[in-house]
Amino acid sequence: MKLFSHLLSTDARQFRWTILAWVVLLSAEGIASHVLPSVDTETRVGAGLQLSASLLWFTVKLMTIVLVPVIVQAHPAVGTRAFWMTRPIPPPALVAAKAVLVFALAVATPGAIELVQMRADHMPAPEAIRVGAQSALLSALFVAALMAAAAVTANLTRFALLLGGCVATVAVYVVVLTTLAAHGAFDTVEFTAVSVGSGFSPPTTMSDETKGFIAALGAIGAALLTVAVQYRTRLRRYSIPLGIAALVLTWAVTTYWPWPLLRIPSAVPVWAEDPRRVHPVALASDVSFDERMQWARAGDSWRTARMKMHLEGLEPGWMATVKLTDASISLDRGVTLRNSMSTYPAAVPIDSSDEPPDRVVARRLLGTKRLAGSRTPRADTAIAFLLRESEFDRYAPATGTYRGQFQIELIRSEIVGTLPLHIGATFQDGAYRLTILDVTSLPRVGPVLRVRLSTAGSIFDRVPRHFYEFFARNRQRSEAVAATMLGAGDQMTAVMGFGFSSHGTGFSHQGVRLIFTPPYVAQSEEEVVTTDSRWFSEAELVVERSTPVGRVTRSIELPGFVLKEPPVSERPR
Amino acid sequence: MRRQGDMAGAIEAVDLTRRFGRCEAVNALTLDVPAGSVFALIGPNGAGKTTAIKLLMNLLRPVRGTSRLLGVESRRLGVRELQRIGYVSENQELPDWMTPDQLLEYCRPCYPTWDRTLVGRLQEVLGLTARTPLRTLSRGTRMKAALLASLGYRPELVILDEPFTGLDPLVRDELIRALLDTWGDRTCTCLISSHDIEDVERLADWVGFLDRGKLLFAEPIASLLARFRLVEIIGFDPQQTPRVDDRRWLDKGVAGRTLRFIDTDHAAPDADARIAAAFPSSEIRVSPMPLRDIFIALARSTATSAGTP
């Protein structure tokens, strides 16, 4: 312990100016990123600050990549000339001292700054701590990987070469994979789903992130094991294979990990469990295959069958998305075609309405006669089947019975806030906070709200994530206009392909703009809302919160299904 | 003075071999450095001295063979053993951001036997008063700091790899004085490598000669000095004595009527008689050789033949 603290303090003394510069840089970046969302980036000062913040962010990332090897390689574990190698310095104490210093600088310090930022943005302490833990986990993963790379290289040049080699390898891997996929080497769900996706992504329950969490822990362990073995043996032929073996073990453990520790508990209401009450409705004639994909190569393309499905039995304030999980078509001639691919979820209409369900729900909640939405005016059709082009050509035309199983994700929506369209008005719902910073008006756009939006969420929350939409509502005219949010972004992190997704998680504070101009031409009388400055002076900002609460599974059977080319007039969009 | 194997060695190596690609840097090195001796490992540049020392210190792994330091296998050298071993190498990377004092403070907690009094005295002997980082200091001063950091805990075994290379005579003398001052009358083993015997002849009592990775011989210096003699045969007539082919004679050369050679086995009781018998009608002059001349002769002979003299 005494030697550990001696080694730690020696390193700290050696890098005292670097550490000081690092802390100053992190603080500057933290201040800039905290201030930036409140600044109008369309002004000269704001644009300058935005540029500065971007440069600081980039410098922090670059310096992290340099800082770790510089500290680790002060006592290199490669070569025969290092002073410490001939001294009675226990490798475990040295590795521990390095790890503590590196993690303190590159994980704990940014984490502490993020915690301060979250508290400054009024994020509740429990959420802030959980977000801090998630950020620390991701940072630790990055830093541990850098430590491993630094431990198996003798100097910064070789470290850079190794890192460049890894990046180049990943790039080549992606290019090869993409090329193979483009030439039909894989029948992957992802490629098919991407190819038929419409781009609309309704809120979904976050998947269980346990595997990603375990993968991250395992990868950190594998990296630190590599470092420890390299310092103990100074032989890369031991440390690297052991590190790779630990990664393989992590992959195996993660793949077969049985306990969903981070799964968000389902909160499906009792009425929704009843299949006689909540169920999909469709006719055989509502299912049709789309056209041959013109861009696809012959023999490797797919036909998508879409179903004009309705959902019945949902309570007011509820909507749902529908996702195909399994389907078959039993043709009359005795052949059964099977769909083995899952697809993306679709927001299908509720009851007898043809409108998008979110709009129906929002209009009911807002209590207005008219609502100009912010999304496509058409409801989704559910994907009912994916069939190889070759099979389609082989069996069509034919008749049979379609059987499909769908996962129905239930989403509860509610109004959680109403605030005046004034500067300083603030909405906060747990770790979601919005403050109006500025209200301006632009020609042909109308009012523009510049707001500061702060959110905090993590994979450790174990509660459903909320999704928010904003509306300008004029009660006197019984009209509302949905807001379009400009400037919001998401982040995604993948750990060993286990989809550790930070989508919607982590701490985010950004300056965004809300505009109230529908991005499409109204399709019905209920969508026509004429706004002007007076309309907005009477309006209020309404916050709708949608929460995916869980899933139920429903089946549908359609006798008399016809497998055929779609008539031109009926081709689905 | 002891011969090889007389007592338990502080350093023992058996069949130690290390290759770099096709080059055998150390070839089947078998070495026994007696405890308490100062063993000079001599050889020309590229002979494999540094590689051999790195193998002994477990800085490199041998492809074949084993070695032991203070009774412990090199591959198992741990904290306890390193607390008893001092190592200084001309190509070692010192933490050059430190001042000499900081280097000593850095090393001190690692050694339970650290002797502040000794360090203070050695600082005086070496004149090590610099207060600037090592990277700004001369090579000699850096070497002094490294030596001080390796002697301050009174190690039982000191391994010095080319410590005097590139140093001026004054610094060299200071380092030697420091070494002698440390040892005093205490038993300490020292392995010191050099390409020049002059560097170490004041210190060493044993010497080994390494060439092209092979240890050609290792024996006490006194024995070496006793064995080697410069022999001059005055009035030498090649017509009368055509056969001068004793393998124990090196560097044979004729200048006019004088034949010169080095007898490598002059410690033998019959050495004078043997030479007299070979040159019955000539005047024979036998003179002792300085160590440097012995090594030049050895190096010259091994350059043309790998045979042991």
PDB file of C-alpha atoms in Angstrom, chain B residues 24-241:
ATOM      1  CA  GLU B  24      22.920 -16.094 -31.993  1.00  0.00           C
ATOM      2  CA  ALA B  25      23.627 -13.199 -29.691  1.00  0.00           C
ATOM      3  CA  VAL B  26      24.467 -15.494 -26.803  1.00  0.00           C
ATOM      4  CA  ASN B  27      25.511 -19.019 -27.617  1.00  0.00           C
ATOM      5  CA  ALA B  28      25.415 -21.692 -24.928  1.00  0.00           C
ATOM      6  CA  LEU B  29      26.849 -19.430 -22.267  1.00  0.00           C
ATOM      7  CA  THR B  30      27.924 -21.301 -19.182  1.00  0.00           C
ATOM      8  CA  LEU B  31      29.182 -19.004 -16.495  1.00  0.00           C
ATOM      9  CA  ASP B  32      29.871 -19.157 -12.801  1.00  0.00           C
ATOM     10  CA  VAL B  33      30.630 -15.918 -11.004  1.00  0.00           C
ATOM     11  CA  PRO B  34      31.884 -16.744  -7.501  1.00  0.00           C
ATOM     12  CA  ALA B  35      30.309 -14.922  -4.614  1.00  0.00           C
ATOM     13  CA  GLY B  36      32.441 -12.038  -3.453  1.00  0.00           C
ATOM     14  CA  SER B  37      34.285 -11.688  -6.728  1.00  0.00           C
ATOM     15  CA  VAL B  38      34.417  -8.798  -9.137  1.00  0.00           C
ATOM     16  CA  PHE B  39      33.923 -10.428 -12.471  1.00  0.00           C
ATOM     17  CA  ALA B  40      34.769  -8.505 -15.604  1.00  0.00           C
ATOM     18  CA  LEU B  41      32.951  -9.692 -18.684  1.00  0.00           C
ATOM     19  CA  ILE B  42      35.081  -8.470 -21.524  1.00  0.00           C
ATOM     20  CA  GLY B  43      34.522  -8.649 -25.211  1.00  0.00           C
ATOM     21  CA  PRO B  44      34.460  -6.531 -28.327  1.00  0.00           C
ATOM     22  CA  ASN B  45      31.400  -4.530 -29.289  1.00  0.00           C
ATOM     23  CA  GLY B  46      28.613  -6.848 -30.397  1.00  0.00           C
ATOM     24  CA  ALA B  47      30.082  -9.806 -28.517  1.00  0.00           C
ATOM     25  CA  GLY B  48      26.795 -10.380 -26.639  1.00  0.00           C
ATOM     26  CA  LYS B  49      27.699  -8.913 -23.248  1.00  0.00           C
ATOM     27  CA  THR B  50      24.583  -6.767 -22.893  1.00  0.00           C
ATOM     28  CA  THR B  51      22.334  -9.563 -24.125  1.00  0.00           C
ATOM     29  CA  ALA B  52      23.920 -11.960 -21.656  1.00  0.00           C
ATOM     30  CA  ILE B  53      23.343  -9.532 -18.805  1.00  0.00           C
ATOM     31  CA  LYS B  54      19.744  -8.941 -19.893  1.00  0.00           C
ATOM     32  CA  LEU B  55      19.211 -12.686 -19.874  1.00  0.00           C
ATOM     33  CA  LEU B  56      20.647 -12.901 -16.375  1.00  0.00           C
ATOM     34  CA  MET B  57      18.402 -10.025 -15.219  1.00  0.00           C
ATOM     35  CA  ASN B  58      15.310 -11.577 -16.804  1.00  0.00           C
ATOM     36  CA  LEU B  59      14.929  -8.618 -19.131  1.00  0.00           C
ATOM     37  CA  LEU B  60      15.126 -11.075 -22.015  1.00  0.00           C
ATOM     38  CA  ARG B  61      14.033 -14.693 -22.134  1.00  0.00           C
ATOM     39  CA  PRO B  62      16.531 -17.315 -23.321  1.00  0.00           C
ATOM     40  CA  VAL B  63      15.597 -19.739 -26.051  1.00  0.00           C
ATOM     41  CA  ARG B  64      17.596 -22.351 -24.180  1.00  0.00           C
ATOM     42  CA  GLY B  65      19.385 -22.735 -20.874  1.00  0.00           C
ATOM     43  CA  THR B  66      18.918 -21.360 -17.404  1.00  0.00           C
ATOM     44  CA  SER B  67      20.575 -18.883 -15.117  1.00  0.00           C
ATOM     45  CA  ARG B  68      20.447 -18.107 -11.437  1.00  0.00           C
ATOM     46  CA  LEU B  69      21.220 -14.942  -9.514  1.00  0.00           C
ATOM     47  CA  LEU B  70      21.847 -15.222  -5.770  1.00  0.00           C
ATOM     48  CA  GLY B  71      20.487 -18.731  -5.972  1.00  0.00           C
ATOM     49  CA  VAL B  72      17.216 -17.766  -7.626  1.00  0.00           C
ATOM     50  CA  GLU B  73      16.339 -18.636 -11.179  1.00  0.00           C
ATOM     51  CA  SER B  74      16.438 -15.506 -13.327  1.00  0.00           C
ATOM     52  CA  ARG B  75      12.879 -16.058 -14.572  1.00  0.00           C
ATOM     53  CA  ARG B  76      11.687 -15.998 -10.977  1.00  0.00           C
ATOM     54  CA  LEU B  77      13.479 -12.839  -9.911  1.00  0.00           C
ATOM     55  CA  GLY B  78      11.014 -10.956  -7.786  1.00  0.00           C
ATOM     56  CA  VAL B  79      10.852  -8.029  -5.462  1.00  0.00           C
ATOM     57  CA  ARG B  80      12.910  -9.706  -2.741  1.00  0.00           C
ATOM     58  CA  GLU B  81      15.734 -10.618  -5.077  1.00  0.00           C
ATOM     59  CA  LEU B  82      15.780  -7.246  -6.802  1.00  0.00           C
ATOM     60  CA  GLN B  83      16.132  -5.606  -3.389  1.00  0.00           C
ATOM     61  CA  ARG B  84      19.503  -7.379  -3.192  1.00  0.00           C
ATOM     62  CA  ILE B  85      20.652  -6.605  -6.718  1.00  0.00           C
ATOM     63  CA  GLY B  86      21.962  -3.375  -8.136  1.00  0.00           C
ATOM     64  CA  TYR B  87      21.858  -2.859 -11.891  1.00  0.00           C
ATOM     65  CA  VAL B  88      23.304  -0.077 -13.956  1.00  0.00           C
ATOM     66  CA  SER B  89      23.371  -0.112 -17.724  1.00  0.00           C
ATOM     67  CA  GLU B  90      24.613   2.414 -20.186  1.00  0.00           C
ATOM     68  CA  ASN B  91      21.471   1.949 -22.280  1.00  0.00           C
ATOM     69  CA  GLN B  92      18.970   2.032 -19.453  1.00  0.00           C
ATOM     70  CA  GLU B  93      16.231   4.652 -19.710  1.00  0.00           C
ATOM     71  CA  LEU B  94      16.297   6.625 -16.516  1.00  0.00           C
ATOM     72  CA  PRO B  95      13.251   8.627 -15.404  1.00  0.00           C
ATOM     73  CA  ASP B  96      14.919  11.685 -16.779  1.00  0.00           C
ATOM     74  CA  TRP B  97      12.315  14.170 -15.587  1.00  0.00           C
ATOM     75  CA  MET B  98      13.681  13.633 -12.078  1.00  0.00           C
ATOM     76  CA  THR B  99      16.623  15.385 -10.503  1.00  0.00           C
ATOM     77  CA  PRO B 100      19.283  13.102  -8.981  1.00  0.00           C
ATOM     78  CA  ASP B 101      17.800  13.719  -5.524  1.00  0.00           C
ATOM     79  CA  GLN B 102      14.322  12.857  -6.773  1.00  0.00           C
ATOM     80  CA  LEU B 103      15.672   9.678  -8.346  1.00  0.00           C
ATOM     81  CA  LEU B 104      17.100   8.647  -4.990  1.00  0.00           C
ATOM     82  CA  GLU B 105      13.843   9.529  -3.237  1.00  0.00           C
ATOM     83  CA  TYR B 106      11.971   7.513  -5.868  1.00  0.00           C
ATOM     84  CA  CYS B 107      14.145   4.455  -5.236  1.00  0.00           C
ATOM     85  CA  ARG B 108      14.398   4.710  -1.454  1.00  0.00           C
ATOM     86  CA  PRO B 109      10.984   3.258  -0.456  1.00  0.00           C
ATOM     87  CA  CYS B 110      11.647   0.212  -2.619  1.00  0.00           C
ATOM     88  CA  TYR B 111      14.609  -0.885  -0.513  1.00  0.00           C
ATOM     89  CA  PRO B 112      14.323  -1.774   3.172  1.00  0.00           C
ATOM     90  CA  THR B 113      18.121  -1.637   3.471  1.00  0.00           C
ATOM     91  CA  TRP B 114      18.478   1.860   2.070  1.00  0.00           C
ATOM     92  CA  ASP B 115      21.386   3.556   3.796  1.00  0.00           C
ATOM     93  CA  ARG B 116      21.060   7.328   3.892  1.00  0.00           C
ATOM     94  CA  THR B 117      24.535   7.722   5.400  1.00  0.00           C
ATOM     95  CA  LEU B 118      26.110   5.719   2.630  1.00  0.00           C
ATOM     96  CA  VAL B 119      24.169   7.651   0.012  1.00  0.00           C
ATOM     97  CA  GLY B 120      25.323  10.930   1.508  1.00  0.00           C
ATOM     98  CA  ARG B 121      28.936   9.781   1.512  1.00  0.00           C
ATOM     99  CA  LEU B 122      28.694   8.512  -2.066  1.00  0.00           C
ATOM    100  CA  GLN B 123      27.177  11.800  -3.155  1.00  0.00           C
ATOM    101  CA  GLU B 124      30.268  13.490  -1.826  1.00  0.00           C
ATOM    102  CA  VAL B 125      32.602  10.997  -3.447  1.00  0.00           C
ATOM    103  CA  LEU B 126      30.824  11.417  -6.767  1.00  0.00           C
ATOM    104  CA  GLY B 127      30.377  15.150  -6.419  1.00  0.00           C
ATOM    105  CA  LEU B 128      26.723  14.676  -7.321  1.00  0.00           C
ATOM    106  CA  THR B 129      25.213  18.023  -6.463  1.00  0.00           C
ATOM    107  CA  ALA B 130      23.113  18.726  -9.549  1.00  0.00           C
ATOM    108  CA  ARG B 131      19.586  19.972  -8.874  1.00  0.00           C
ATOM    109  CA  THR B 132      18.290  19.876 -12.431  1.00  0.00           C
ATOM    110  CA  PRO B 133      16.461  17.054 -14.214  1.00  0.00           C
ATOM    111  CA  LEU B 134      18.573  14.149 -15.406  1.00  0.00           C
ATOM    112  CA  ARG B 135      17.751  14.888 -19.039  1.00  0.00           C
ATOM    113  CA  THR B 136      19.678  18.133 -18.778  1.00  0.00           C
ATOM    114  CA  LEU B 137      22.755  16.530 -17.236  1.00  0.00           C
ATOM    115  CA  SER B 138      25.852  15.097 -18.855  1.00  0.00           C
ATOM    116  CA  ARG B 139      26.181  11.422 -19.516  1.00  0.00           C
ATOM    117  CA  GLY B 140      28.705  11.095 -16.734  1.00  0.00           C
ATOM    118  CA  THR B 141      26.464  12.742 -14.162  1.00  0.00           C
ATOM    119  CA  ARG B 142      23.514  10.600 -15.231  1.00  0.00           C
ATOM    120  CA  MET B 143      25.657   7.512 -14.807  1.00  0.00           C
ATOM    121  CA  LYS B 144      26.718   8.704 -11.364  1.00  0.00           C
ATOM    122  CA  ALA B 145      23.068   9.136 -10.379  1.00  0.00           C
ATOM    123  CA  ALA B 146      22.201   5.696 -11.716  1.00  0.00           C
ATOM    124  CA  LEU B 147      25.120   4.146  -9.859  1.00  0.00           C
ATOM    125  CA  LEU B 148      24.190   5.905  -6.663  1.00  0.00           C
ATOM    126  CA  ALA B 149      20.603   4.685  -6.979  1.00  0.00           C
ATOM    127  CA  SER B 150      22.001   1.152  -7.318  1.00  0.00           C
ATOM    128  CA  LEU B 151      24.450   1.233  -4.442  1.00  0.00           C
ATOM    129  CA  GLY B 152      22.512   3.080  -1.762  1.00  0.00           C
ATOM    130  CA  TYR B 153      20.966  -0.074  -0.365  1.00  0.00           C
ATOM    131  CA  ARG B 154      24.190  -2.083  -0.180  1.00  0.00           C
ATOM    132  CA  PRO B 155      23.219  -4.719  -2.730  1.00  0.00           C
ATOM    133  CA  GLU B 156      24.737  -8.182  -2.486  1.00  0.00           C
ATOM    134  CA  LEU B 157      25.138  -8.310  -6.222  1.00  0.00           C
ATOM    135  CA  VAL B 158      25.928  -5.412  -8.515  1.00  0.00           C
ATOM    136  CA  ILE B 159      25.632  -5.783 -12.255  1.00  0.00           C
ATOM    137  CA  LEU B 160      27.135  -3.018 -14.299  1.00  0.00           C
ATOM    138  CA  ASP B 161      26.676  -3.112 -18.039  1.00  0.00           C
ATOM    139  CA  GLU B 162      29.263  -0.951 -19.806  1.00  0.00           C
ATOM    140  CA  PRO B 163      29.103   1.660 -17.061  1.00  0.00           C
ATOM    141  CA  PHE B 164      32.185   3.529 -18.221  1.00  0.00           C
ATOM    142  CA  THR B 165      31.482   3.763 -21.930  1.00  0.00           C
ATOM    143  CA  GLY B 166      31.924   7.273 -23.179  1.00  0.00           C
ATOM    144  CA  LEU B 167      33.005   8.674 -19.830  1.00  0.00           C
ATOM    145  CA  ASP B 168      36.086  10.775 -19.343  1.00  0.00           C
ATOM    146  CA  PRO B 169      38.850   9.353 -17.116  1.00  0.00           C
ATOM    147  CA  LEU B 170      37.983  11.654 -14.219  1.00  0.00           C
ATOM    148  CA  VAL B 171      34.373  10.508 -14.025  1.00  0.00           C
ATOM    149  CA  ARG B 172      35.461   6.925 -14.526  1.00  0.00           C
ATOM    150  CA  ASP B 173      37.770   7.295 -11.568  1.00  0.00           C
ATOM    151  CA  GLU B 174      35.022   8.784  -9.448  1.00  0.00           C
ATOM    152  CA  LEU B 175      32.724   5.908 -10.249  1.00  0.00           C
ATOM    153  CA  ILE B 176      35.385   3.363  -9.411  1.00  0.00           C
ATOM    154  CA  ARG B 177      36.109   5.133  -6.143  1.00  0.00           C
ATOM    155  CA  ALA B 178      32.426   5.062  -5.351  1.00  0.00           C
ATOM    156  CA  LEU B 179      32.272   1.348  -6.027  1.00  0.00           C
ATOM    157  CA  LEU B 180      35.310   0.652  -3.892  1.00  0.00           C
ATOM    158  CA  ASP B 181      33.981   2.890  -1.147  1.00  0.00           C
ATOM    159  CA  THR B 182      30.677   1.017  -1.112  1.00  0.00           C
ATOM    160  CA  TRP B 183      32.223  -2.363  -0.857  1.00  0.00           C
ATOM    161  CA  GLY B 184      34.862  -1.571   1.703  1.00  0.00           C
ATOM    162  CA  ASP B 185      35.580  -4.848   3.414  1.00  0.00           C
ATOM    163  CA  ARG B 186      32.058  -6.140   2.920  1.00  0.00           C
ATOM    164  CA  THR B 187      31.419  -9.131   0.665  1.00  0.00           C
ATOM    165  CA  CYS B 188      29.710  -8.125  -2.516  1.00  0.00           C
ATOM    166  CA  THR B 189      29.678  -9.703  -5.920  1.00  0.00           C
ATOM    167  CA  CYS B 190      30.002  -7.573  -8.995  1.00  0.00           C
ATOM    168  CA  LEU B 191      29.588  -8.406 -12.643  1.00  0.00           C
ATOM    169  CA  ILE B 192      30.885  -5.639 -14.812  1.00  0.00           C
ATOM    170  CA  SER B 193      30.923  -5.696 -18.560  1.00  0.00           C
ATOM    171  CA  SER B 194      33.159  -3.674 -20.787  1.00  0.00           C
ATOM    172  CA  HIS B 195      34.724  -3.766 -24.192  1.00  0.00           C
ATOM    173  CA  ASP B 196      37.936  -2.377 -22.747  1.00  0.00           C
ATOM    174  CA  ILE B 197      39.911  -4.168 -20.048  1.00  0.00           C
ATOM    175  CA  GLU B 198      41.484  -0.904 -18.930  1.00  0.00           C
ATOM    176  CA  ASP B 199      38.087   0.186 -17.667  1.00  0.00           C
ATOM    177  CA  VAL B 200      37.863  -2.583 -15.168  1.00  0.00           C
ATOM    178  CA  GLU B 201      41.313  -3.940 -14.454  1.00  0.00           C
ATOM    179  CA  ARG B 202      41.530  -1.906 -11.239  1.00  0.00           C
ATOM    180  CA  LEU B 203      38.355  -3.519  -9.981  1.00  0.00           C
ATOM    181  CA  ALA B 204      38.164  -7.028 -11.319  1.00  0.00           C
ATOM    182  CA  ASP B 205      39.680 -10.162  -9.862  1.00  0.00           C
ATOM    183  CA  TRP B 206      38.014 -12.462 -12.346  1.00  0.00           C
ATOM    184  CA  VAL B 207      37.670 -12.036 -16.031  1.00  0.00           C
ATOM    185  CA  GLY B 208      35.661 -13.708 -18.752  1.00  0.00           C
ATOM    186  CA  PHE B 209      36.061 -13.164 -22.441  1.00  0.00           C
ATOM    187  CA  LEU B 210      32.980 -13.224 -24.618  1.00  0.00           C
ATOM    188  CA  ASP B 211      33.185 -13.206 -28.370  1.00  0.00           C
ATOM    189  CA  ARG B 212      30.382 -13.675 -30.886  1.00  0.00           C
ATOM    190  CA  GLY B 213      28.107 -14.902 -28.124  1.00  0.00           C
ATOM    191  CA  LYS B 214      30.532 -17.496 -26.800  1.00  0.00           C
ATOM    192  CA  LEU B 215      32.445 -17.374 -23.566  1.00  0.00           C
ATOM    193  CA  LEU B 216      35.960 -18.271 -24.584  1.00  0.00           C
ATOM    194  CA  PHE B 217      37.348 -18.446 -21.078  1.00  0.00           C
ATOM    195  CA  ALA B 218      36.766 -17.222 -17.568  1.00  0.00           C
ATOM    196  CA  GLU B 219      39.392 -17.245 -14.861  1.00  0.00           C
ATOM    197  CA  PRO B 220      40.986 -15.129 -12.131  1.00  0.00           C
ATOM    198  CA  ILE B 221      43.039 -12.240 -13.432  1.00  0.00           C
ATOM    199  CA  ALA B 222      46.048 -13.314 -11.366  1.00  0.00           C
ATOM    200  CA  SER B 223      45.957 -16.673 -13.111  1.00  0.00           C
ATOM    201  CA  LEU B 224      45.676 -14.981 -16.474  1.00  0.00           C
ATOM    202  CA  LEU B 225      48.605 -12.707 -15.757  1.00  0.00           C
ATOM    203  CA  ALA B 226      50.624 -15.707 -14.630  1.00  0.00           C
ATOM    204  CA  ARG B 227      49.780 -17.720 -17.731  1.00  0.00           C
ATOM    205  CA  PHE B 228      50.563 -15.158 -20.386  1.00  0.00           C
ATOM    206  CA  ARG B 229      54.121 -14.188 -21.207  1.00  0.00           C
ATOM    207  CA  LEU B 230      55.711 -12.410 -24.107  1.00  0.00           C
ATOM    208  CA  VAL B 231      58.554 -14.581 -25.367  1.00  0.00           C
ATOM    209  CA  GLU B 232      61.323 -13.270 -27.610  1.00  0.00           C
ATOM    210  CA  ILE B 233      63.707 -15.668 -29.286  1.00  0.00           C
ATOM    211  CA  ILE B 234      66.835 -13.711 -30.157  1.00  0.00           C
ATOM    212  CA  GLY B 235      69.031 -15.124 -32.950  1.00  0.00           C
ATOM    213  CA  PHE B 236      66.163 -17.122 -34.357  1.00  0.00           C
ATOM    214  CA  ASP B 237      67.018 -18.979 -37.556  1.00  0.00           C
ATOM    215  CA  PRO B 238      63.995 -20.277 -39.458  1.00  0.00           C
ATOM    216  CA  GLN B 239      66.230 -22.718 -41.389  1.00  0.00           C
ATOM    217  CA  GLN B 240      67.371 -24.350 -38.188  1.00  0.00           C
ATOM    218  CA  THR B 241      63.999 -24.350 -36.407  1.00  0.00           C
TER     219      THR B 241
END
